[in-house]
XYZ file of C-alpha atoms in Angstrom:
492
model
C 114.626 2.299 87.081
C 112.452 -0.691 87.093
C 109.477 1.528 87.853
C 110.342 3.827 84.985
C 110.710 0.781 82.724
C 107.378 -0.546 83.780
C 105.860 2.865 83.326
C 107.331 3.169 79.837
C 106.149 -0.334 79.012
C 102.653 0.544 80.219
C 102.666 3.715 78.164
C 103.918 1.743 75.169
C 101.115 -0.755 75.594
C 98.599 2.060 75.828
C 100.017 3.655 72.714
C 99.786 0.324 70.943
C 96.198 -0.076 72.081
C 95.365 3.476 70.995
C 97.023 2.841 67.684
C 94.997 -0.323 67.195
C 91.777 1.477 68.168
C 92.519 4.340 65.770
C 93.180 1.884 62.994
C 89.925 0.123 63.811
C 87.983 3.404 63.747
C 89.716 4.420 60.572
C 88.886 1.097 58.986
C 85.318 1.402 60.211
C 85.045 4.890 58.748
C 86.478 3.721 55.466
C 84.033 0.843 55.397
C 81.149 3.205 56.090
C 82.265 5.517 53.287
C 82.567 2.552 50.951
C 79.021 1.401 51.810
C 77.669 4.915 51.349
C 79.403 5.106 48.022
C 77.956 1.735 46.986
C 74.474 2.791 48.112
C 74.710 6.009 46.141
C 75.860 4.040 43.117
C 72.982 1.562 43.479
C 70.454 4.411 43.768
C 71.829 6.044 40.658
C 71.797 2.704 38.862
C 68.191 2.008 39.826
C 67.146 5.515 38.730
C 68.902 5.085 35.405
C 67.278 1.641 34.985
C 63.805 3.038 35.645
C 64.419 5.868 33.197
C 65.591 3.413 30.563
C 62.517 1.238 31.193
C 60.215 4.232 30.802
C 61.915 5.214 27.584
C 61.714 1.643 26.323
C 58.013 1.432 27.079
C 57.367 4.800 25.446
C 59.199 3.708 22.321
C 57.206 0.441 22.293
C 53.899 2.331 22.542
C 54.954 4.651 19.738
C 55.845 1.650 17.552
C 52.445 0.013 18.277
C 50.553 3.243 17.513
C 52.542 3.730 14.342
C 51.726 0.186 13.210
C 48.025 0.669 14.014
C 47.943 3.935 12.057
C 49.535 2.239 9.104
C 47.045 -0.653 9.331
C 44.071 1.722 9.433
C 45.317 3.640 6.436
C 45.912 0.411 4.541
C 42.425 -0.904 5.402
C 40.792 2.333 4.221
C 42.790 2.224 1.030
C 41.827 -1.413 0.445
C 38.110 -0.644 0.976
C 38.329 2.331 -1.386
C 40.031 0.186 -3.996
C 37.368 -2.536 -3.678
C 34.527 0.030 -3.921
C 36.153 1.666 -6.922
C 36.575 -1.686 -8.649
C 32.950 -2.663 -7.893
C 31.666 0.657 -9.219
C 33.722 0.247 -12.357
C 32.424 -3.287 -12.818
C 28.789 -2.212 -12.332
C 29.252 0.704 -14.697
C 30.835 -1.581 -17.288
C 28.015 -4.122 -16.804
C 25.335 -1.447 -17.281
C 27.149 -0.161 -20.335
C 27.353 -3.675 -21.789
C 23.638 -4.241 -21.143
C 22.778 -0.869 -22.668
C 24.863 -1.593 -25.732
C 23.471 -5.112 -26.032
C 19.874 -3.839 -25.792
C 20.340 -0.879 -28.101
C 20.312 -2.871 -31.357
C 17.192 -4.817 -30.284
C 15.400 -1.642 -29.283
C 16.168 -0.083 -32.619
C 15.116 -3.126 -34.612
C 12.239 -4.372 -32.420
C 8.914 -2.596 -32.621
C 7.626 -1.816 -29.153
C 4.255 -3.504 -28.638
C 2.896 -0.970 -26.140
C 2.774 2.223 -28.195
C -0.973 2.190 -28.773
C -1.964 5.213 -26.772
C -3.619 7.093 -29.620
C -5.979 4.332 -30.759
C -9.588 5.025 -29.656
C -11.768 2.265 -28.144
C -13.837 0.099 -30.484
C -16.956 1.842 -31.725
C -15.618 5.328 -30.892
C -13.178 5.841 -33.779
C -15.018 9.010 -34.811
C -14.305 10.868 -31.537
C -11.113 11.729 -29.681
C -10.134 10.069 -26.392
C -10.704 13.382 -24.576
C -14.244 13.608 -25.931
C -14.817 9.995 -24.917
C -13.683 10.718 -21.354
C -15.732 13.925 -21.250
C -18.847 11.909 -22.077
C -18.107 9.635 -19.131
C -17.395 12.420 -16.651
C -20.686 14.211 -17.320
C -22.970 11.380 -16.170
C -25.087 12.802 -13.318
C -26.134 11.052 -10.134
C -29.715 10.189 -10.948
C -32.815 8.598 -9.548
C -35.469 7.182 -11.785
C -38.832 8.488 -10.798
C -41.864 6.265 -10.235
C -43.437 3.604 -12.287
C -44.390 3.881 -15.932
C -47.596 2.399 -17.282
C -47.573 0.189 -20.414
C -48.831 3.107 -22.496
C -45.844 5.237 -21.433
C -47.484 7.490 -18.811
C -45.523 8.248 -15.653
C -47.489 7.655 -12.478
C -46.526 9.442 -9.277
C -46.900 7.160 -6.258
C -49.477 8.287 -3.760
C -48.903 8.458 -0.067
C -49.894 5.297 1.734
C -51.222 5.764 5.253
C -49.276 4.292 8.120
C -50.474 0.783 8.736
C -49.544 -1.455 11.657
C -52.123 -4.182 11.489
C -51.385 -7.878 11.559
C -52.887 -8.497 8.119
C -50.166 -6.385 6.436
C -47.288 -7.552 8.649
C -45.590 -9.782 6.063
C -45.741 -6.955 3.513
C -44.100 -4.656 6.055
C -41.122 -6.927 6.798
C -37.753 -7.166 5.036
C -34.980 -9.753 5.254
C -31.473 -8.278 5.737
C -28.504 -10.602 5.123
C -24.730 -10.266 5.540
C -25.129 -8.068 8.630
C -21.981 -7.070 10.604
C -20.974 -9.459 13.358
C -22.104 -8.373 16.815
C -24.399 -5.567 15.614
C -27.271 -4.709 17.947
C -30.945 -4.343 17.056
C -30.886 -0.742 18.240
C -27.929 0.086 15.967
C -29.651 -1.391 12.921
C -32.909 0.416 13.650
C -31.086 3.742 14.069
C -29.147 3.201 10.823
C -32.215 2.477 8.666
C -34.302 5.219 10.277
C -31.527 7.714 9.534
C -31.156 6.506 5.927
C -34.917 6.715 5.331
C -34.952 10.307 6.551
C -31.843 11.288 4.561
C -33.309 9.877 1.353
C -36.673 11.586 2.064
C -38.426 8.200 1.990
C -40.065 8.627 5.392
C -43.722 9.493 4.783
C -44.665 10.724 8.259
C -43.133 12.013 11.456
C -41.396 9.468 13.670
C -39.335 6.374 12.907
C -40.251 4.233 9.865
C -38.697 1.102 11.440
C -40.839 -0.310 14.241
C -38.820 -3.376 15.247
C -35.655 -5.362 14.439
C -35.084 -9.080 15.020
C -31.502 -10.374 14.678
C -30.320 -13.976 14.323
C -26.635 -13.770 15.270
C -25.981 -17.461 14.583
C -27.032 -17.249 10.925
C -25.995 -13.614 10.422
C -29.309 -12.126 9.257
C -32.090 -9.904 10.559
C -35.700 -8.933 9.901
C -36.893 -5.311 9.811
C -40.516 -4.396 10.430
C -41.706 -1.062 9.032
C -44.813 0.908 9.941
C -46.204 1.100 6.365
C -46.197 -1.081 3.266
C -45.041 1.712 0.948
C -42.086 2.644 3.172
C -41.143 -1.038 3.229
C -41.116 -1.117 -0.577
C -39.035 2.068 -0.813
C -36.525 0.645 1.697
C -35.742 -2.079 -0.861
C -33.703 0.650 -2.607
C -31.073 0.263 0.128
C -30.153 -3.222 -1.128
C -26.335 -3.264 -1.282
C -25.840 -0.316 1.101
C -22.665 -0.394 3.213
C -23.220 -0.702 6.977
C -20.157 -0.972 9.238
C -18.055 -2.184 6.309
C -20.590 -4.825 5.167
C -22.696 -4.740 1.987
C -26.225 -5.558 3.161
C -28.441 -7.931 1.179
C -32.092 -6.840 1.389
C -34.896 -9.143 0.212
C -38.584 -9.852 0.775
C -39.378 -12.672 3.240
C -40.213 -16.111 1.809
C -43.805 -15.824 3.000
C -44.288 -12.394 1.369
C -47.610 -11.964 -0.443
C -47.986 -8.828 -2.624
C -50.935 -6.621 -1.765
C -53.322 -5.788 -4.606
C -52.628 -2.416 -6.203
C -49.244 -2.014 -4.452
C -45.903 -1.840 -6.293
C -43.391 -4.513 -5.369
C -40.263 -2.574 -6.429
C -38.930 0.764 -5.123
C -39.609 3.788 -7.307
C -36.414 5.668 -6.388
C -32.661 5.176 -6.698
C -30.378 6.174 -3.825
C -26.988 7.468 -5.098
C -24.045 5.507 -3.752
C -26.063 2.307 -3.272
C -25.607 -0.523 -5.793
C -28.357 -3.120 -5.535
C -27.394 -6.793 -5.577
C -30.541 -7.638 -7.560
C -30.689 -6.736 -11.250
C -34.350 -6.800 -12.292
C -35.341 -7.693 -15.842
C -35.555 -4.558 -17.965
C -34.595 -3.329 -21.452
C -31.403 -1.899 -19.946
C -30.188 -4.983 -18.096
C -26.714 -5.966 -19.349
C -25.101 -9.394 -19.549
C -21.306 -9.486 -19.066
C -19.735 -12.825 -20.028
C -16.177 -14.084 -20.481
C -14.989 -12.772 -17.098
C -11.869 -14.456 -15.682
C -12.878 -16.590 -12.683
C -10.319 -14.967 -10.383
C -11.961 -11.506 -10.587
C -14.026 -10.554 -7.546
C -17.027 -8.207 -7.268
C -14.995 -5.048 -6.656
C -12.677 -5.665 -9.606
C -15.572 -6.216 -12.035
C -17.329 -3.128 -10.646
C -14.181 -1.078 -11.239
C -14.285 -2.039 -14.896
C -18.005 -1.323 -15.317
C -18.108 1.989 -13.420
C -15.597 3.515 -15.843
C -18.674 4.219 -18.017
C -20.931 5.474 -15.231
C -22.361 4.657 -11.808
C -24.159 1.338 -11.389
C -27.737 1.028 -10.221
C -27.534 -2.754 -9.738
C -24.828 -5.404 -10.099
C -24.664 -9.148 -9.551
C -21.624 -11.370 -10.145
C -22.998 -14.920 -10.433
C -21.130 -17.367 -8.179
C -21.121 -21.091 -7.544
C -23.231 -21.794 -4.455
C -20.946 -24.612 -3.305
C -17.512 -22.993 -3.740
C -18.380 -19.306 -3.735
C -16.212 -18.777 -6.839
C -17.261 -16.686 -9.810
C -18.901 -18.507 -12.718
C -17.423 -16.004 -15.166
C -20.479 -13.879 -15.924
C -22.452 -11.060 -14.328
C -25.473 -8.781 -14.797
C -25.694 -5.043 -14.245
C -27.776 -1.960 -14.914
C -26.540 1.622 -15.065
C -28.143 4.574 -13.314
C -28.126 6.534 -16.571
C -29.776 4.322 -19.177
C -28.105 6.361 -21.944
C -24.739 4.881 -20.913
C -25.840 1.331 -21.720
C -24.938 1.478 -25.415
C -21.619 3.174 -24.646
C -20.681 0.393 -22.230
C -21.601 -2.273 -24.797
C -19.476 -0.601 -27.477
C -16.526 -0.063 -25.168
C -16.477 -3.414 -23.357
C -17.735 -5.989 -25.854
C -14.780 -7.893 -27.290
C -12.320 -6.341 -24.818
C -9.314 -8.519 -24.019
C -9.329 -9.082 -20.261
C -6.518 -11.375 -19.171
C -6.675 -14.443 -21.384
C -10.372 -13.998 -22.269
C -12.545 -11.700 -24.339
C -15.606 -10.055 -22.819
C -19.092 -10.569 -24.195
C -21.264 -7.579 -23.282
C -24.845 -7.288 -24.567
C -28.346 -6.502 -23.414
C -30.078 -9.281 -21.529
C -32.783 -10.815 -23.706
C -35.811 -10.381 -21.402
C -37.779 -7.261 -22.297
C -35.174 -5.909 -24.708
C -37.436 -6.074 -27.766
C -40.454 -4.583 -25.991
C -38.825 -1.340 -24.901
C -40.904 1.688 -25.770
C -39.425 5.026 -26.821
C -40.919 6.681 -23.752
C -39.146 4.226 -21.474
C -35.811 4.543 -23.211
C -35.862 8.323 -23.275
C -37.226 8.711 -19.783
C -35.512 11.686 -18.155
C -33.746 10.768 -14.915
C -34.129 13.053 -11.934
C -31.314 13.774 -9.492
C -31.958 12.718 -5.914
C -29.788 14.718 -3.515
C -29.003 12.839 -0.322
C -26.881 14.602 2.335
C -23.725 12.754 3.288
C -23.472 10.694 0.072
C -20.677 11.326 -2.416
C -21.252 12.557 -5.928
C -21.246 10.353 -9.003
C -17.799 11.397 -10.113
C -16.378 10.523 -6.705
C -18.244 7.207 -6.772
C -16.743 6.385 -10.158
C -13.089 7.149 -9.433
C -12.784 8.100 -5.762
C -11.604 11.371 -4.237
C -8.813 12.938 -6.336
C -5.324 12.178 -5.039
C -1.834 12.354 -6.497
C -1.820 8.563 -7.083
C -3.390 7.230 -10.313
C -4.220 3.531 -10.743
C -4.286 2.240 -14.335
C -6.124 -1.044 -14.931
C -6.719 -3.440 -17.821
C -3.406 -2.430 -19.425
C -1.173 -5.417 -18.673
C -1.343 -9.076 -17.703
C 0.903 -10.818 -15.144
C 2.568 -12.861 -17.914
C 3.839 -9.671 -19.543
C 5.695 -8.701 -16.361
C 7.880 -11.811 -16.051
C 10.583 -10.859 -18.579
C 12.926 -8.153 -17.164
C 13.443 -6.365 -20.468
C 9.745 -6.324 -21.283
C 8.998 -5.058 -17.763
C 11.495 -2.193 -18.186
C 9.923 -1.250 -21.520
C 6.469 -1.115 -19.934
C 7.727 1.128 -17.116
C 9.517 3.398 -19.596
C 6.486 3.612 -21.882
C 4.080 4.435 -19.033
C 6.464 7.016 -17.564
C 6.928 8.719 -20.949
C 3.170 8.957 -21.599
C 2.219 10.051 -18.069
C 4.943 12.736 -18.070
C 2.938 14.561 -20.753
C 0.366 15.480 -18.085
C 2.707 16.456 -15.251
C 5.806 15.540 -13.270
C 5.893 11.838 -12.374
C 7.350 11.157 -8.931
C 7.336 7.339 -8.943
C 5.818 4.307 -10.668
C 4.933 0.963 -9.087
C 4.022 -2.093 -11.171
C 3.710 -5.200 -8.928
C 5.262 -8.267 -10.555
C 4.084 -11.887 -10.156
C 5.873 -14.254 -7.762
C 5.561 -18.025 -8.124
C 3.387 -19.530 -5.400
C 2.321 -16.170 -3.939
C -0.649 -13.874 -4.528
C 0.896 -10.471 -5.194
C -1.378 -7.500 -4.303
C -2.131 -5.287 -7.303
C -0.500 -7.578 -9.861
C -1.878 -6.496 -13.244
C -2.325 -2.865 -12.182
C -0.067 0.158 -12.699
C 0.298 2.848 -10.012
C 1.665 6.280 -10.962
C 2.510 8.924 -8.349
C 2.384 12.527 -9.588
C 3.860 15.553 -7.863
C 0.450 17.268 -7.584
C -3.210 16.265 -7.534
C -3.889 18.562 -10.497
C -1.391 16.652 -12.673
C -3.001 13.378 -11.603
C -6.461 14.671 -12.587
C -5.122 15.743 -15.989
C -3.650 12.272 -16.520
C -6.928 10.577 -15.554
C -8.881 12.731 -18.005
C -6.374 12.062 -20.759
C -5.766 8.320 -20.282
C -9.124 6.851 -19.281
C -10.884 5.216 -22.226
C -7.786 5.084 -24.415
C -6.219 1.829 -25.553
C -2.952 0.270 -24.427
C -1.783 -2.943 -26.113
C -5.286 -3.320 -27.632
C -7.006 -2.985 -24.236
C -9.244 -0.143 -23.039
C -7.614 1.696 -20.134
C -9.635 1.933 -16.914
C -8.533 4.458 -14.270
C -9.203 5.325 -10.651
C -7.527 7.212 -7.830
C -5.515 5.446 -5.124
C -5.081 6.459 -1.491
C -1.521 7.785 -0.864
C -1.258 5.909 2.456
C -2.089 2.604 0.770
C 0.365 3.364 -2.031
C 3.278 4.116 0.303
C 2.458 1.018 2.421
C 2.395 -0.975 -0.842
C -1.132 -2.013 0.069
C -2.247 -2.477 -3.541
C -5.387 -4.592 -2.902
C-alpha cells in the first residue's frame, strides 16, 4: 500500500508539474498574442500617422499656393490700377495744356508764317522762279586772259623747260598737306589731276619732283614747264585725303616776262582760297564770329558754285574776324547774291554784301558779259551736286531759326508744327529733328532744321519749293543731308 501511495503521490506531483507547465505555456502563448496584437496596433497607428502627415502637408501646400495665387492677382490688379490712374492723369494734363494753350493760339499771331514772302529784291518773281534761276547755273570755266581792249587771247603752248634759270617759276608751295603723306602719293595725285583737267601739255608726268617737310606740314612741287605750273595754281583749295590744300607761289618767285601769273582755267569742284581782285569780287561783312568756313560756304553756294572763297581769320587765335571775300563761277550770279544776302538777318547780325571796291568801276562790258565755257572733268561732281549734295530723303533747312528761339517749349512746338505743315505740302513727312541748345554744351546742328521725307522725290520737291523763300524774315538756305548722319544724330 505504501508503494501504491508513493506511486500515486509521484503521479500527483507529475500532474501538478504538467499543470504548471501547461499554465506557463498558456501564459506564454497569451503573452505572445498580446505582443503581436500590440505590434499590429502600432503598425496601424504609424501608418495612420504617416497618412495624416501627408494629408496635412498636402493641405499646407495647397494653402500656400492659394495664397500665392491671390497675391499675384492682387499685384497685377494694383499695377493695372496704377497704370490706369497714370494714363488718366497724363491725359488730363495734356487736355489741360491743350485747353490752356488754345486761347493763346487763337489770340496770338504766329510769328513764323512768312513762307510766301519773296527775298528782298525779288518781289517781282515767284519763289519757284527764284529757285529755278539758281538751279540752272552751269559748271563753268572762264577761258583765258582778256586784254584791256576786251579781246580774248588764247594761251599758247609753252615748251617743256627744265633748266635751272626757270626753276623758281616751276615750283609751287603746298600747305595743309595730310599728315604722313608720301612724296610719291602727292606726285601721283597732282599728275592725275593735271591729266583729268586736260592741263598736261605733253606726254609724261607734269610733276618732276616733290619735297615734303613733315615737321611744318608743307611741301614743294616742281613741274616740268612754267605754263603747267601756272595752270596748277587752279587746284588751290582741292581736297586731298580729306585736307583742303593751300597752293601758293614760293617767296622767291620772280615772274617771267610775257608769262601770265594766274591760271586761265577753272576746275569744277575746286574752290580757291585766294580771291583775286576783280570786278566780281564780293565782300561779305557782318558774319557772326562763331561761323566756320563750311557754314559760310553753305550760305553763299545757295546762289551758285564758288570759284574762290576766303574767310578772314585772326592769325593769333584762328577765329573768324566776321568778314569774308568770294567770287562766283558764274559772274551773272553776283548781283543775285548781293540782292538776296545784303541785309539778311543772320543770328544777331545783319549781313553786308557788296562788290569789293578794287576794279569795280573799271569793268568793261566785254568782261562782264564774257561767256563762260564748261570744263568737263571726269570724276568731279556736277554743279547742282556741289551746291546741295546728292539728293537724299533728308532735307536740311538753314538760316530759319536762332538758338534763342528754341528755348521756350511752346515756341519750339509752334516751330515744329509750322515746318511740318509747310513741308507736308510737298510730300509725306516721316520725322523732323530740330536740335535745341543746352547750357554749357555745343549742340551739333543747333540752328538748323532737319526734315525726313518718305521718298527722295518728295525731298527734291521740297528743296525746289522752299529754297530762297523767307521764314521769319530770313532767306531759307537748303541742302541735302546724309541719312546715316541723320539717324546717328550727327548733325555737324
